[in-house]
């Protein structure tokens, strides 16, 4: 299998300047570069740049995919909507790490699967677009993405068993579409996620009333209002999220501490997986039994029809064999198997054996037919 790597970077809050685009073009002649993105894939060679540095300098989101099992996604958010102290308790390993610049916090999430998935399509196009809205959700105060990052570290055994679980945000049992796309891309264990969601409260939608919001805005200092208007005119993409967070004070969807440890989560996930496997085996056994009953009933009905026309069916067997065609041999063997079952049911097994013996003698020079009869137990 040939090598495949896919890189996609996206600028969300501010477009790339012409100077920045020229800087990127100097590093790649093949990449598709616009004011909002850099996209390239490689069947040989690699990116002539450091994604970490590019996230600090140019971009707000990054996705990487390689056909040897590496998945990576990074998101950059302004410190005005996500501070480093909020992200740090959740980004605690190689699978999920975070760091801060003067203006931004960057989350970097990794998933490795050396065994690979034979059914996976190694095409990165569209994957980042499906995940990207989760960044806006995080900017608006939804902490589920951070918890998913921590859970990825737990899954990859990068957190000790005795480590307590960080605050669990509400809504883990009802992830948004972008969050679900992130879960799928990072190959997060569904049993581990389901166990974690058991202690997650329902998500609350808290929209401020117009009157309350008006009173709060009126109370803001005039100088601050002027600054907010300037930021609005400049197109600050996160201004609304920042202001709503200030208006609400404590986040309406603040996480809660459950007292669970990493070891307890892993043990519960393992137990849930075992239960699912057991239920799947039971369903499979029940389905197999249903199919067997249906097949037996169908064969019994076939034998009932056969009972009234045995001689005609023996003649059909002779006619099929005379064609000397492999498919006709196969059909003849199927019909002979039904005739044998009918003979066993009716107590005529010895009569059937005599007719088969005679048939084999008549066609002793047809080794292909005899081999089929032997494999079907018709001797």
Coordinates of C-alpha atoms in Angstrom, one line a residue:
X1 CA 0.0 0.0 0.0
X2 CA 1.4 3.4 -1.0
X3 CA 1.9 6.2 1.5
X4 CA -0.8 8.7 2.0
X5 CA -0.8 11.9 4.2
X6 CA -3.4 14.6 4.3
X7 CA -2.9 18.1 5.8
X8 CA -5.6 20.7 6.1
X9 CA -5.3 24.0 7.9
X10 CA -8.2 26.6 8.3
X11 CA -8.2 30.3 9.3
X12 CA -11.5 31.1 10.9
X13 CA -11.3 34.3 12.9
X14 CA -9.1 36.3 10.5
X15 CA -8.1 35.6 6.9
X16 CA -4.5 35.1 5.9
X17 CA -2.8 38.2 4.5
X18 CA -1.2 38.2 1.1
X19 CA 2.2 38.2 2.9
X20 CA 1.2 35.1 4.9
X21 CA 0.0 33.3 1.8
X22 CA 3.3 34.0 0.1
X23 CA 5.2 32.6 3.1
X24 CA 3.1 29.4 2.9
X25 CA 3.5 29.2 -0.9
X26 CA 7.3 29.3 -0.4
X27 CA 7.0 26.1 1.5
X28 CA 4.7 24.3 -0.9
X29 CA 4.2 24.6 -4.6
X30 CA 1.5 21.9 -4.8
X31 CA -0.8 23.0 -1.9
X32 CA -4.1 24.6 -2.4
X33 CA -3.7 27.9 -0.6
X34 CA -6.5 30.5 -0.1
X35 CA -7.1 33.4 2.3
X36 CA -8.7 30.9 4.6
X37 CA -7.0 27.5 4.1
X38 CA -4.0 25.4 3.2
X39 CA -4.7 21.9 1.9
X40 CA -2.3 19.3 0.6
X41 CA -1.8 15.5 0.4
X42 CA 1.3 13.5 0.0
X43 CA 2.0 10.1 -1.6
X44 CA 5.7 10.7 -1.0
X45 CA 7.6 13.4 0.9
X46 CA 6.1 15.4 3.7
X47 CA 5.1 18.9 4.8
X48 CA 8.0 21.4 4.9
X49 CA 6.8 23.1 8.0
X50 CA 5.8 22.5 11.7
X51 CA 2.0 22.2 12.2
X52 CA 2.5 23.4 15.8
X53 CA 4.3 26.6 14.6
X54 CA 1.7 27.1 11.8
X55 CA -1.1 26.9 14.4
X56 CA 0.6 29.6 16.5
X57 CA 1.2 31.9 13.5
X58 CA -1.5 31.4 10.9
X59 CA -4.4 29.1 11.6
X60 CA -7.4 28.3 13.9
X61 CA -7.9 24.6 13.0
X62 CA -5.8 21.8 11.7
X63 CA -6.5 18.1 10.7
X64 CA -4.0 15.5 9.7
X65 CA -4.6 11.9 8.5
X66 CA -2.1 9.2 7.5
X67 CA -2.8 5.8 6.2
X68 CA -0.6 4.1 8.8
X69 CA -3.2 5.0 11.4
X70 CA -2.4 8.5 12.7
X71 CA -5.3 11.0 13.2
X72 CA -4.6 14.5 14.5
X73 CA -6.8 17.5 15.0
X74 CA -5.8 20.9 16.6
X75 CA -7.9 23.9 17.5
X76 CA -6.8 27.4 18.4
X77 CA -9.1 29.7 20.5
X78 CA -8.5 33.3 21.8
X79 CA -7.7 33.5 25.5
X80 CA -10.7 35.8 25.8
X81 CA -13.0 32.8 25.4
X82 CA -10.8 29.9 26.7
X83 CA -8.0 30.4 29.1
X84 CA -5.1 28.0 29.6
X85 CA -6.2 27.1 33.1
X86 CA -9.5 25.8 31.9
X87 CA -8.0 23.6 29.3
X88 CA -5.1 22.2 31.3
X89 CA -7.0 19.8 33.6
X90 CA -8.4 18.0 30.6
X91 CA -5.3 18.0 28.3
X92 CA -3.0 15.7 30.3
X93 CA -1.1 13.4 28.0
X94 CA 0.3 12.9 24.5
X95 CA -3.1 12.1 23.1
X96 CA -4.4 15.5 24.2
X97 CA -2.2 18.4 25.1
X98 CA -2.6 22.2 25.2
X99 CA -0.4 25.2 25.3
X100 CA -0.8 29.0 25.3
X101 CA 0.6 31.9 23.4
X102 CA 0.1 35.5 24.4
X103 CA -3.2 35.6 22.5
X104 CA -4.4 32.1 22.1
X105 CA -4.8 28.6 23.7
X106 CA -4.2 25.7 21.3
X107 CA -5.6 22.2 21.8
X108 CA -3.8 19.3 20.0
X109 CA -5.5 15.9 19.9
X110 CA -3.9 12.6 18.6
X111 CA -5.2 9.1 17.9
X112 CA -2.9 6.3 16.7
X113 CA -4.1 2.9 15.4
X114 CA -1.1 0.9 14.0
X115 CA -3.3 -2.1 13.1
X116 CA -5.5 0.2 11.0
X117 CA -9.1 -0.3 9.7
X118 CA -9.5 -2.1 6.4
X119 CA -12.8 -0.3 5.8
X120 CA -11.5 3.2 6.5
X121 CA -11.4 5.5 3.5
X122 CA -8.1 7.4 3.6
X123 CA -9.4 10.7 2.3
X124 CA -9.3 13.7 4.6
X125 CA -11.6 15.9 2.5
X126 CA -14.6 17.2 4.5
X127 CA -13.5 15.8 7.8
X128 CA -12.3 19.1 9.3
X129 CA -15.4 20.8 8.1
X130 CA -17.5 18.3 10.0
X131 CA -15.5 18.9 13.2
X132 CA -14.9 22.6 13.0
X133 CA -18.2 23.9 14.5
X134 CA -17.2 22.2 17.8
X135 CA -14.6 25.0 18.1
X136 CA -17.4 27.6 18.2
X137 CA -19.3 25.4 20.8
X138 CA -16.2 25.4 23.0
X139 CA -15.8 29.2 22.6
X140 CA -19.4 29.6 23.7
X141 CA -18.7 27.8 27.0
X142 CA -19.5 24.2 26.0
X143 CA -16.8 22.1 27.8
X144 CA -17.7 18.7 26.3
X145 CA -14.9 18.9 23.8
X146 CA -12.4 19.3 26.6
X147 CA -13.8 16.3 28.5
X148 CA -13.6 14.2 25.3
X149 CA -9.9 15.2 25.1
X150 CA -9.3 13.9 28.6
X151 CA -11.2 10.7 27.9
X152 CA -8.9 10.1 25.0
X153 CA -5.9 10.3 27.3
X154 CA -7.7 7.8 29.7
X155 CA -8.4 5.4 26.8
X156 CA -4.7 5.4 25.8
X157 CA -3.6 4.8 29.4
X158 CA -1.9 8.1 29.8
X159 CA -3.5 8.8 33.1
X160 CA -2.9 6.7 36.3
X161 CA -5.8 4.6 37.6
X162 CA -6.0 6.6 40.9
X163 CA -6.3 10.0 39.2
X164 CA -9.7 11.6 39.9
X165 CA -12.0 12.5 37.0
X166 CA -12.1 16.3 36.2
X167 CA -15.5 18.1 36.3
X168 CA -17.9 16.3 34.0
X169 CA -19.8 18.7 31.7
X170 CA -23.5 18.2 31.0
X171 CA -24.7 16.8 27.7
X172 CA -22.2 13.9 27.2
X173 CA -25.1 11.6 26.5
X174 CA -26.3 13.8 23.7
X175 CA -23.3 15.1 21.8
X176 CA -23.7 17.6 19.0
X177 CA -23.0 16.6 15.4
X178 CA -19.5 18.2 15.3
X179 CA -18.6 16.6 18.6
X180 CA -19.7 13.2 17.4
X181 CA -17.6 13.7 14.2
X182 CA -14.6 14.4 16.5
X183 CA -15.4 11.3 18.6
X184 CA -15.4 9.2 15.4
X185 CA -12.2 10.8 14.0
X186 CA -10.3 10.2 17.2
X187 CA -11.7 6.7 17.5
X188 CA -12.9 7.2 21.1
X189 CA -14.1 4.0 22.8
X190 CA -18.0 4.1 22.7
X191 CA -18.2 2.1 26.0
X192 CA -15.9 4.5 27.8
X193 CA -17.9 7.4 26.5
X194 CA -21.2 5.8 27.5
X195 CA -19.9 5.1 31.1
X196 CA -18.7 8.7 31.4
X197 CA -22.0 10.0 30.2
X198 CA -23.9 8.2 33.0
X199 CA -22.9 11.0 35.5
X200 CA -23.4 13.8 33.0
X201 CA -26.5 16.0 33.6
X202 CA -28.7 17.1 30.7
X203 CA -27.6 20.1 28.8
X204 CA -29.4 23.3 29.7
X205 CA -30.2 25.9 27.1
X206 CA -30.1 29.2 28.9
X207 CA -31.1 32.2 26.7
X208 CA -31.0 35.6 28.5
X209 CA -34.2 37.7 28.6
X210 CA -34.1 40.9 26.6
X211 CA -34.8 43.0 29.7
X212 CA -32.1 41.4 31.8
X213 CA -29.6 41.8 28.9
X214 CA -30.6 45.4 28.4
X215 CA -30.0 46.2 32.1
X216 CA -26.6 44.5 32.1
X217 CA -25.5 46.4 28.9
X218 CA -26.7 49.7 30.3
X219 CA -24.6 49.2 33.5
X220 CA -21.3 48.7 31.5
X221 CA -18.9 51.6 31.6
X222 CA -19.1 53.9 28.6
X223 CA -15.4 53.4 27.7
X224 CA -15.9 49.6 27.7
X225 CA -18.9 49.9 25.5
X226 CA -16.9 52.0 23.0
X227 CA -14.2 49.3 23.0
X228 CA -16.8 46.6 22.4
X229 CA -18.3 48.4 19.5
X230 CA -14.8 48.8 17.9
X231 CA -14.2 45.0 18.3
X232 CA -17.6 44.4 16.8
X233 CA -16.9 46.5 13.7
X234 CA -13.5 44.8 13.3
X235 CA -15.4 41.5 13.1
X236 CA -14.4 39.9 16.4
X237 CA -15.8 36.4 15.8
X238 CA -15.9 35.5 19.5
X239 CA -17.3 38.7 21.0
X240 CA -20.8 37.4 21.5
X241 CA -19.6 34.3 23.3
X242 CA -17.3 36.3 25.5
X243 CA -20.1 38.8 26.4
X244 CA -22.6 36.0 27.2
X245 CA -20.1 34.3 29.4
X246 CA -19.6 37.5 31.3
X247 CA -23.4 38.1 31.5
X248 CA -24.0 34.6 32.9
X249 CA -21.1 34.7 35.3
X250 CA -20.8 31.0 36.3
X251 CA -21.3 29.0 33.2
X252 CA -24.9 27.6 33.0
X253 CA -23.4 24.3 31.9
X254 CA -20.6 24.1 34.5
X255 CA -19.2 20.6 35.0
X256 CA -19.6 18.7 38.3
X257 CA -17.1 16.5 40.1
X258 CA -18.3 12.9 40.5
X259 CA -15.5 11.4 42.7
X260 CA -14.9 8.6 40.1
X261 CA -11.3 7.6 39.3
X262 CA -9.7 6.7 36.0
X263 CA -9.5 3.0 37.2
X264 CA -13.2 3.0 38.0
X265 CA -14.1 4.4 34.6
X266 CA -12.0 1.9 32.7
X267 CA -13.4 -1.0 34.8
X268 CA -17.0 0.1 34.1
X269 CA -16.2 0.5 30.4
X270 CA -14.8 -3.1 30.3
X271 CA -17.8 -4.4 32.1
X272 CA -20.1 -2.6 29.7
X273 CA -18.2 -4.1 26.7
X274 CA -18.5 -7.6 28.1
X275 CA -22.3 -7.1 28.6
X276 CA -22.6 -5.9 25.0
X277 CA -20.6 -8.9 23.7
X278 CA -22.8 -11.3 25.7
X279 CA -26.0 -9.7 24.4
X280 CA -24.6 -9.8 20.8
X281 CA -23.8 -13.5 21.2
X282 CA -27.3 -14.2 22.5
X283 CA -28.9 -12.3 19.7
X284 CA -26.7 -14.1 17.2
X285 CA -27.6 -17.5 18.7
X286 CA -31.3 -16.6 18.6
X287 CA -31.0 -15.5 15.0
X288 CA -29.1 -18.6 14.0
X289 CA -31.8 -20.8 15.7
X290 CA -34.5 -18.8 13.9
X291 CA -32.8 -19.4 10.6
X292 CA -32.4 -23.1 11.3
X293 CA -36.1 -23.5 12.2
X294 CA -37.1 -21.6 9.1
X295 CA -34.8 -23.8 6.9
X296 CA -36.1 -27.0 8.5
X297 CA -39.7 -25.9 8.0
X298 CA -39.0 -25.0 4.3
X299 CA -37.2 -28.4 3.8
X300 CA -40.1 -30.2 5.4
X301 CA -42.5 -28.5 3.0
X302 CA -40.3 -29.4 0.1
X303 CA -40.2 -33.0 1.2
X304 CA -44.0 -33.1 1.4
X305 CA -44.2 -32.0 -2.2
X306 CA -41.4 -34.5 -3.1
X307 CA -43.3 -37.4 -1.6
X308 CA -45.9 -37.4 -4.3
X309 CA -43.5 -37.3 -7.2
X310 CA -40.4 -39.3 -6.2
X311 CA -40.2 -41.2 -9.6
X312 CA -40.4 -38.0 -11.6
X313 CA -37.6 -36.5 -9.5
X314 CA -35.3 -39.5 -10.0
X315 CA -35.9 -39.0 -13.7
X316 CA -34.9 -35.3 -13.3
X317 CA -31.7 -36.4 -11.6
X318 CA -30.9 -38.7 -14.6
X319 CA -31.6 -35.9 -17.1
X320 CA -29.4 -33.4 -15.2
X321 CA -26.5 -35.9 -15.0
X322 CA -26.8 -36.6 -18.7
X323 CA -26.0 -33.0 -19.5
X324 CA -22.5 -33.5 -18.1
X325 CA -22.5 -29.9 -16.9
X326 CA -21.0 -29.0 -13.5
X327 CA -23.9 -26.8 -12.5
X328 CA -26.4 -29.5 -13.4
X329 CA -24.3 -32.0 -11.3
X330 CA -24.6 -29.6 -8.4
X331 CA -28.4 -29.3 -8.8
X332 CA -28.7 -33.1 -9.1
X333 CA -26.8 -33.6 -5.8
X334 CA -29.1 -31.1 -4.1
X335 CA -32.2 -33.0 -5.3
X336 CA -30.6 -36.4 -4.3
X337 CA -30.0 -35.0 -0.8
X338 CA -33.7 -34.1 -0.5
X339 CA -34.6 -37.6 -1.8
X340 CA -32.3 -39.1 0.8
X341 CA -33.9 -37.0 3.6
X342 CA -37.4 -38.1 2.4
X343 CA -36.3 -41.8 2.4
X344 CA -35.0 -41.4 6.0
X345 CA -38.2 -39.8 7.1
X346 CA -40.4 -42.5 5.4
X347 CA -38.3 -45.5 6.5
X348 CA -37.1 -46.3 3.0
X349 CA -33.4 -45.7 3.6
X350 CA -32.4 -49.1 2.2
X351 CA -34.3 -48.6 -1.0
X352 CA -32.6 -45.2 -1.4
X353 CA -29.1 -46.7 -0.8
X354 CA -29.8 -49.4 -3.5
X355 CA -30.8 -46.7 -6.1
X356 CA -27.7 -44.6 -5.3
X357 CA -25.5 -47.6 -5.6
X358 CA -27.0 -48.3 -9.0
X359 CA -26.7 -44.6 -10.1
X360 CA -23.0 -44.6 -9.1
X361 CA -22.3 -47.8 -11.1
X362 CA -24.0 -46.3 -14.2
X363 CA -21.9 -43.2 -14.0
X364 CA -18.6 -44.7 -12.7
X365 CA -16.7 -42.8 -15.5
X366 CA -17.8 -39.5 -14.2
X367 CA -15.2 -38.7 -11.4
X368 CA -16.5 -35.1 -11.0
X369 CA -20.0 -36.3 -10.3
X370 CA -18.8 -39.1 -7.9
X371 CA -16.7 -36.6 -6.0
X372 CA -19.8 -34.4 -5.5
X373 CA -21.8 -37.4 -4.3
X374 CA -19.0 -38.3 -1.9
X375 CA -18.8 -34.8 -0.4
X376 CA -22.6 -34.8 0.0
X377 CA -22.5 -38.2 1.8
X378 CA -24.5 -39.9 -0.9
X379 CA -22.7 -43.3 -1.1

